[in-house]
């Protein structure tokens, strides 16, 4: 076997091992919680030795941050410029899809326990949210403002948060993400009125 | 000492002990988290014996639920009927005040870990939120609708959640509750437009 082939195989194995360690730390977190995450637990679940984890990471929380960072999806908003309502709806659907991933659950667990692990929470915001985040509906709103279809002055910090805030609140209360119909209600009854649109539409009585 | 006086003193002591156990479980939760809450920890902090806890509660989570229930504030919305904006603002201020209590932190911890402790979360909703809850701005919106100042059809589930959702999202992102100025922005830029009001006001550019 040539040196190049050996290296390629080692690298591939390394990538596979890394992915299985990432999956292991997320699954372990879901089962035992942030306070009980251990190198032993992660290693057992990933089918590797504890010592090989310590070679790369100083603590279970370091493993977790790496996993969240690497598995974080890039947002892919591509507003069409002629369907504001549809683009807002699709932005919220992307958010809902992300919320159902193990990384989103891990991020939520860290935010929930930030008082206990402030450095971990700070690292999450710095290394993941600030680096990769952005707000789903904000991308769409800015796009339409740039095309002159929305008054840009209406896109305040509050207005930029309305969709995400309502999706989050719904998910917390119902322990399930909003349906497409509920997402449409968020767009029609909260986001569009806040940017000065949609008030002439009839509101569905419930 | 008469029998009546003895009973009164015992009852008072019982009430004091109960309050110190409630304070202890909330403080212990804040320090160690839901997964590490133990009868030993609660008893040590309350300065009582573990056996006396087991006489009344089966588990540390039972102690916690009792504490959250007993310390949960009653909402006291008293809308004036001639100051919708001011009443909405005061409703959100009440919410912010509640969010800073130890019981709110405990409730948030349970909701955050509901996947791991589903029975605890279900008990929280049944015994605390459903029994004592309600939504802060909803009380105000219904009051003004009953007085004919808001179209009642606009008070949909989404609209009833806007204020609470934005306060919650802000608190999560900033790790601090919104200021009064930020609460006013939530009322002016999100809640009032959603009920068909406030669009004629100038929006502050930021």
Coordinates of C-alpha atoms in Angstrom, one line a residue:
Chain A
X1 CA 0.0 0.0 0.0
X2 CA 1.4 3.4 -0.9
X3 CA 1.8 6.1 1.6
X4 CA -0.8 8.3 -0.2
X5 CA -3.4 5.5 0.0
X6 CA -2.7 4.9 3.6
X7 CA -3.1 8.5 4.4
X8 CA -6.4 8.7 2.4
X9 CA -7.7 5.7 4.3
X10 CA -6.7 7.1 7.6
X11 CA -8.2 10.4 6.8
X12 CA -11.5 8.8 5.8
X13 CA -11.5 6.7 8.9
X14 CA -10.8 9.9 10.9
X15 CA -13.8 11.6 9.3
X16 CA -16.0 8.7 9.9
X17 CA -14.9 8.4 13.5
X18 CA -15.4 12.2 14.0
X19 CA -19.0 11.9 12.7
X20 CA -19.8 9.0 14.9
X21 CA -18.3 10.9 17.9
X22 CA -20.5 13.9 17.0
X23 CA -23.6 11.7 16.7
X24 CA -22.6 10.1 20.0
X25 CA -22.3 13.3 22.0
X26 CA -25.7 14.6 20.7
X27 CA -27.4 11.3 21.5
X28 CA -25.8 11.2 24.9
X29 CA -26.8 14.8 25.6
X30 CA -30.4 14.0 24.7
X31 CA -30.4 11.0 27.0
X32 CA -28.5 12.2 30.1
X33 CA -28.5 16.0 29.9
X34 CA -25.7 18.6 30.0
X35 CA -24.8 18.0 33.7
X36 CA -24.2 14.3 33.2
X37 CA -22.3 14.4 29.9
X38 CA -19.1 12.4 30.4
X39 CA -16.2 11.4 28.2
X40 CA -16.9 7.8 29.2
X41 CA -20.5 8.0 28.0
X42 CA -19.6 9.6 24.7
X43 CA -16.7 7.1 24.1
X44 CA -19.0 4.1 24.9
X45 CA -21.7 5.3 22.5
X46 CA -19.2 6.1 19.7
X47 CA -17.4 2.8 20.2
X48 CA -14.0 4.3 20.8
X49 CA -11.6 4.7 23.7
X50 CA -11.9 7.6 26.2
X51 CA -8.2 8.3 25.7
X52 CA -8.8 9.0 22.0
X53 CA -11.3 11.7 22.9
X54 CA -8.9 13.3 25.4
X55 CA -6.3 13.5 22.6
X56 CA -8.6 16.0 20.8
X57 CA -10.9 17.6 23.3
X58 CA -10.4 18.8 26.9
X59 CA -13.9 18.1 28.1
X60 CA -17.3 16.6 27.1
X61 CA -18.6 20.2 26.5
X62 CA -15.8 20.8 24.0
X63 CA -16.8 17.7 22.1
X64 CA -20.4 19.0 22.2
X65 CA -19.5 22.4 20.8
X66 CA -17.6 20.9 18.0
X67 CA -20.5 18.7 17.1
X68 CA -23.0 21.5 17.1
X69 CA -20.7 23.7 15.0
X70 CA -19.9 21.0 12.4
X71 CA -23.5 19.8 12.1
X72 CA -25.1 23.2 12.0
X73 CA -26.9 23.7 8.6
X74 CA -26.2 26.8 6.5
X75 CA -29.3 28.8 6.0
X76 CA -30.4 28.8 2.4
X77 CA -32.9 31.6 2.0
X78 CA -33.5 32.4 -1.6
X79 CA -36.3 34.9 -1.8
X80 CA -38.0 35.2 -5.2
X81 CA -38.8 38.9 -4.9
X82 CA -42.4 38.4 -6.1
X83 CA -43.9 36.2 -3.4
X84 CA -43.3 37.8 0.0
X85 CA -45.9 35.8 1.8
X86 CA -44.6 32.5 0.3
X87 CA -41.0 33.4 1.0
X88 CA -41.7 34.2 4.7
X89 CA -43.6 30.9 5.0
X90 CA -40.6 29.0 3.5
X91 CA -38.2 30.8 5.8
X92 CA -40.3 29.7 8.8
X93 CA -40.5 26.1 7.4
X94 CA -36.6 26.1 7.2
X95 CA -36.5 27.2 10.8
X96 CA -39.0 24.4 11.8
X97 CA -36.9 21.8 9.9
X98 CA -33.7 23.0 11.7
X99 CA -35.5 22.9 15.1
X100 CA -36.1 19.1 14.6
X101 CA -32.4 18.3 14.3
X102 CA -30.2 17.0 17.2
X103 CA -28.0 20.1 17.0
X104 CA -31.0 22.4 17.6
X105 CA -31.9 20.3 20.6
X106 CA -28.4 20.5 21.9
X107 CA -28.3 24.3 21.3
X108 CA -31.6 24.7 23.2
X109 CA -30.2 22.6 26.1
X110 CA -27.1 24.9 26.4
X111 CA -29.2 28.1 26.2
X112 CA -31.6 26.6 28.9
X113 CA -28.6 26.0 31.2
X114 CA -26.5 29.1 30.4
X115 CA -26.7 30.2 34.0
X116 CA -24.9 27.0 35.1
X117 CA -22.5 26.9 32.1
X118 CA -22.0 30.5 31.0
X119 CA -18.7 29.8 29.1
X120 CA -20.4 27.0 27.1
X121 CA -23.3 29.3 26.2
X122 CA -21.0 32.1 25.3
X123 CA -19.0 29.8 23.1
X124 CA -22.2 28.6 21.4
X125 CA -23.2 32.1 20.5
X126 CA -19.6 33.1 19.3
X127 CA -18.7 29.9 17.5
X128 CA -22.0 28.8 16.1
X129 CA -24.8 31.4 16.1
X130 CA -22.8 34.5 15.3
X131 CA -20.6 32.7 12.8
X132 CA -23.3 30.8 11.0
X133 CA -26.6 32.1 12.3
X134 CA -28.8 35.0 11.1
X135 CA -32.5 35.1 11.3
X136 CA -34.6 33.3 8.8
X137 CA -37.4 35.8 8.1
X138 CA -34.9 38.7 8.4
X139 CA -33.2 37.6 5.3
X140 CA -36.5 37.7 3.4
X141 CA -37.6 41.0 4.8
X142 CA -34.3 42.7 3.9
X143 CA -34.5 41.3 0.4
X144 CA -37.9 42.7 -0.2
X145 CA -37.0 46.1 1.4
X146 CA -34.0 46.2 -1.0
X147 CA -36.4 45.7 -3.9
X148 CA -38.6 48.6 -2.6
X149 CA -41.6 46.4 -1.7
X150 CA -41.4 46.9 2.0
X151 CA -40.6 50.1 3.9
X152 CA -37.2 49.4 5.3
X153 CA -37.9 51.5 8.4
X154 CA -40.4 48.9 9.5
X155 CA -37.8 46.2 9.8
X156 CA -37.0 46.9 13.4
X157 CA -35.3 44.4 15.7
X158 CA -38.7 43.5 17.1
X159 CA -40.3 43.0 13.7
X160 CA -37.3 40.9 12.6
X161 CA -37.9 38.6 15.6
X162 CA -41.7 38.1 15.3
X163 CA -41.8 34.9 13.2
X164 CA -39.0 33.2 15.1
X165 CA -40.4 34.2 18.4
X166 CA -43.8 32.8 17.7
X167 CA -42.4 29.5 16.3
X168 CA -40.3 29.1 19.4
X169 CA -43.2 29.9 21.8
X170 CA -45.5 27.5 20.0
X171 CA -42.8 24.7 20.1
X172 CA -42.3 25.3 23.8
X173 CA -46.0 25.3 24.7
X174 CA -47.1 22.5 22.4
X175 CA -43.9 20.4 22.6
X176 CA -44.2 20.2 18.8
X177 CA -43.3 22.6 16.0
X178 CA -46.1 24.5 14.4
X179 CA -47.9 23.0 11.4
X180 CA -47.8 24.7 7.9
X181 CA -51.3 26.1 8.7
X182 CA -50.0 27.6 11.9
X183 CA -47.0 29.0 10.2
X184 CA -49.3 30.7 7.7
X185 CA -51.2 32.2 10.5
X186 CA -48.0 33.6 12.0
X187 CA -47.2 35.2 8.6
X188 CA -50.7 36.5 8.0
X189 CA -51.7 37.6 11.5
X190 CA -48.4 38.9 12.9
X191 CA -45.5 39.4 10.4
X192 CA -47.4 41.0 7.5
X193 CA -49.4 43.4 9.7
X194 CA -46.2 44.6 11.4
X195 CA -44.7 45.6 8.0
X196 CA -47.9 47.4 7.1
X197 CA -49.4 44.7 4.9
X198 CA -52.1 42.2 5.2
X199 CA -54.6 44.2 7.2
X200 CA -57.1 44.3 4.4
X201 CA -57.3 40.5 4.3
X202 CA -60.1 38.9 6.3
X203 CA -58.9 37.4 9.5
X204 CA -60.1 33.8 9.9
X205 CA -62.2 33.4 13.1
X206 CA -61.2 30.5 15.3
Chain B
X1 CA -49.6 25.4 77.1
X2 CA -53.1 24.7 75.8
X3 CA -53.7 22.2 73.0
X4 CA -54.8 25.1 70.7
X5 CA -51.7 27.1 71.3
X6 CA -49.5 24.0 70.7
X7 CA -51.3 23.3 67.4
X8 CA -50.9 27.0 66.3
X9 CA -47.2 26.9 67.0
X10 CA -46.8 23.5 65.2
X11 CA -48.7 24.8 62.2
X12 CA -46.6 28.0 62.1
X13 CA -43.4 26.0 62.3
X14 CA -44.8 23.6 59.6
X15 CA -45.5 26.6 57.4
X16 CA -42.0 28.1 57.9
X17 CA -40.4 24.7 57.3
X18 CA -42.4 24.3 54.1
X19 CA -41.3 27.7 52.9
X20 CA -37.7 27.0 53.6
X21 CA -37.9 23.7 51.8
X22 CA -39.5 25.4 48.8
X23 CA -36.7 28.0 48.8
X24 CA -34.2 25.2 49.2
X25 CA -35.4 23.1 46.2
X26 CA -35.5 26.2 43.9
X27 CA -32.0 27.3 45.0
X28 CA -30.7 23.7 44.6
X29 CA -32.2 23.4 41.2
X30 CA -30.6 26.6 40.1
X31 CA -27.2 25.3 41.3
X32 CA -27.2 21.7 40.2
X33 CA -29.9 21.3 37.6
X34 CA -32.9 19.0 37.2
X35 CA -30.8 15.9 36.7
X36 CA -28.8 16.2 39.9
X37 CA -31.6 17.3 42.2
X38 CA -31.6 15.0 45.3
X39 CA -33.5 14.8 48.6
X40 CA -30.1 15.0 50.3
X41 CA -29.3 18.3 48.6
X42 CA -32.7 19.8 49.4
X43 CA -32.6 18.7 53.0
X44 CA -29.1 20.0 53.6
X45 CA -30.0 23.4 52.2
X46 CA -33.3 23.6 54.1
X47 CA -31.5 22.5 57.3
X48 CA -33.9 19.5 57.8
X49 CA -33.6 15.8 57.7
X50 CA -34.0 13.8 54.5
X51 CA -36.5 11.5 56.3
X52 CA -38.8 14.4 56.9
X53 CA -38.9 15.2 53.2
X54 CA -39.7 11.6 52.4
X55 CA -42.6 11.7 54.8
X56 CA -44.3 14.2 52.5
X57 CA -42.8 13.8 49.0
X58 CA -41.9 10.7 47.0
X59 CA -39.1 12.4 45.0
X60 CA -37.1 15.6 44.6
X61 CA -39.2 16.4 41.6
X62 CA -42.4 16.2 43.7
X63 CA -40.9 18.7 46.1
X64 CA -40.0 21.0 43.1
X65 CA -43.6 20.9 41.7
X66 CA -45.1 21.8 45.1
X67 CA -42.6 24.7 45.4
X68 CA -43.5 26.0 41.9
X69 CA -47.2 25.7 42.5
X70 CA -47.2 27.4 45.9
X71 CA -44.9 30.2 44.9
X72 CA -46.6 30.9 41.6
X73 CA -47.9 34.5 41.6
X74 CA -51.5 35.1 40.6
X75 CA -51.8 37.3 37.6
X76 CA -53.3 40.6 38.5
X77 CA -54.2 42.3 35.2
X78 CA -56.6 45.2 35.8
X79 CA -57.1 46.9 32.5
X80 CA -58.4 50.4 32.7
X81 CA -60.4 50.3 29.4
X82 CA -59.1 53.7 28.2
X83 CA -55.4 53.0 27.8
X84 CA -54.9 50.0 25.7
X85 CA -51.2 50.7 24.9
X86 CA -50.5 51.4 28.6
X87 CA -52.3 48.3 29.7
X88 CA -50.5 46.1 27.2
X89 CA -47.2 47.6 28.4
X90 CA -48.1 46.9 32.1
X91 CA -49.1 43.3 31.2
X92 CA -45.7 42.7 29.7
X93 CA -44.0 44.3 32.7
X94 CA -45.8 41.8 34.9
X95 CA -44.5 39.0 32.7
X96 CA -41.0 40.3 33.0
X97 CA -41.3 40.6 36.8
X98 CA -42.5 37.0 37.0
X99 CA -39.7 35.8 34.7
X100 CA -37.2 37.0 37.3
X101 CA -38.6 34.9 40.1
X102 CA -37.0 31.5 41.1
X103 CA -40.2 29.7 40.2
X104 CA -40.1 31.0 36.6
X105 CA -36.5 29.8 36.3
X106 CA -37.6 26.4 37.7
X107 CA -40.5 26.2 35.2
X108 CA -38.1 27.1 32.3
X109 CA -35.7 24.3 33.4
X110 CA -38.5 21.8 33.4
X111 CA -39.8 22.9 30.0
X112 CA -36.3 22.7 28.6
X113 CA -35.9 19.1 29.8
X114 CA -39.4 17.9 29.1
X115 CA -38.1 15.2 26.7
X116 CA -36.1 13.6 29.6
X117 CA -38.8 14.2 32.3
X118 CA -42.1 14.1 30.4
X119 CA -44.2 13.4 33.5
X120 CA -42.7 16.3 35.3
X121 CA -43.4 18.6 32.4
X122 CA -47.0 17.4 32.1
X123 CA -47.5 17.9 35.8
X124 CA -46.2 21.4 35.5
X125 CA -48.7 22.3 32.8
X126 CA -51.6 20.6 34.6
X127 CA -50.9 21.6 38.2
X128 CA -49.4 25.1 37.6
X129 CA -49.9 26.7 34.2
X130 CA -53.4 25.4 33.4
X131 CA -54.6 25.9 37.0
X132 CA -53.0 29.4 37.5
X133 CA -51.7 30.6 34.2
X134 CA -53.3 32.5 31.4
X135 CA -51.6 34.9 29.2
X136 CA -50.7 38.4 30.3
X137 CA -51.6 40.4 27.2
X138 CA -54.6 38.2 26.3
X139 CA -56.4 39.3 29.5
X140 CA -56.0 42.9 28.3
X141 CA -56.9 42.2 24.7
X142 CA -60.1 40.4 25.7
X143 CA -61.1 43.2 28.0
X144 CA -60.8 45.8 25.2
X145 CA -62.6 43.6 22.8
X146 CA -65.5 43.2 25.3
X147 CA -65.6 47.0 25.5
X148 CA -65.9 47.2 21.7
X149 CA -62.5 48.9 21.2
X150 CA -60.8 46.0 19.4
X151 CA -62.3 43.7 16.7
X152 CA -62.5 40.4 18.7
X153 CA -61.9 38.4 15.5
X154 CA -58.4 39.7 15.5
X155 CA -57.5 38.1 18.8
X156 CA -56.4 34.8 17.3
X157 CA -54.1 32.3 19.1
X158 CA -51.1 33.8 17.2
X159 CA -52.0 37.4 18.2
X160 CA -52.6 36.5 21.8
X161 CA -49.0 35.1 21.9
X162 CA -47.1 37.9 20.2
X163 CA -46.1 39.9 23.3
X164 CA -45.1 36.8 25.4
X165 CA -43.3 35.2 22.5
X166 CA -41.2 38.3 21.8
X167 CA -40.4 38.8 25.5
X168 CA -39.3 35.2 25.7
X169 CA -37.2 35.3 22.6
X170 CA -35.5 38.5 23.8
X171 CA -34.7 37.0 27.2
X172 CA -33.2 33.9 25.6
X173 CA -31.0 35.8 23.1
X174 CA -29.9 38.6 25.5
X175 CA -29.9 36.5 28.7
X176 CA -31.7 39.4 30.2
X177 CA -35.4 40.6 30.1
X178 CA -36.3 43.4 27.8
X179 CA -36.2 47.0 29.1
X180 CA -39.3 49.1 29.3
X181 CA -38.3 50.8 26.1
X182 CA -38.0 47.4 24.4
X183 CA -41.4 46.4 25.8
X184 CA -42.9 49.5 24.3
X185 CA -41.4 48.6 20.9
X186 CA -43.0 45.2 21.2
X187 CA -46.4 46.8 21.9
X188 CA -46.0 49.5 19.2
X189 CA -44.4 47.5 16.4
X190 CA -45.9 44.1 16.8
X191 CA -49.0 43.8 19.0
X192 CA -50.9 47.0 18.0
X193 CA -50.4 46.5 14.2
X194 CA -51.7 42.9 14.6
X195 CA -55.0 44.2 16.0
X196 CA -55.2 46.8 13.3
X197 CA -54.0 49.7 15.3
X198 CA -50.8 51.7 15.4
X199 CA -50.0 51.7 11.7
X200 CA -50.6 55.4 11.4
X201 CA -47.9 56.1 14.0
X202 CA -44.5 56.9 12.8
X203 CA -42.1 53.9 13.3
X204 CA -38.9 54.9 15.0
X205 CA -35.9 54.3 12.7
X206 CA -33.0 52.4 14.4

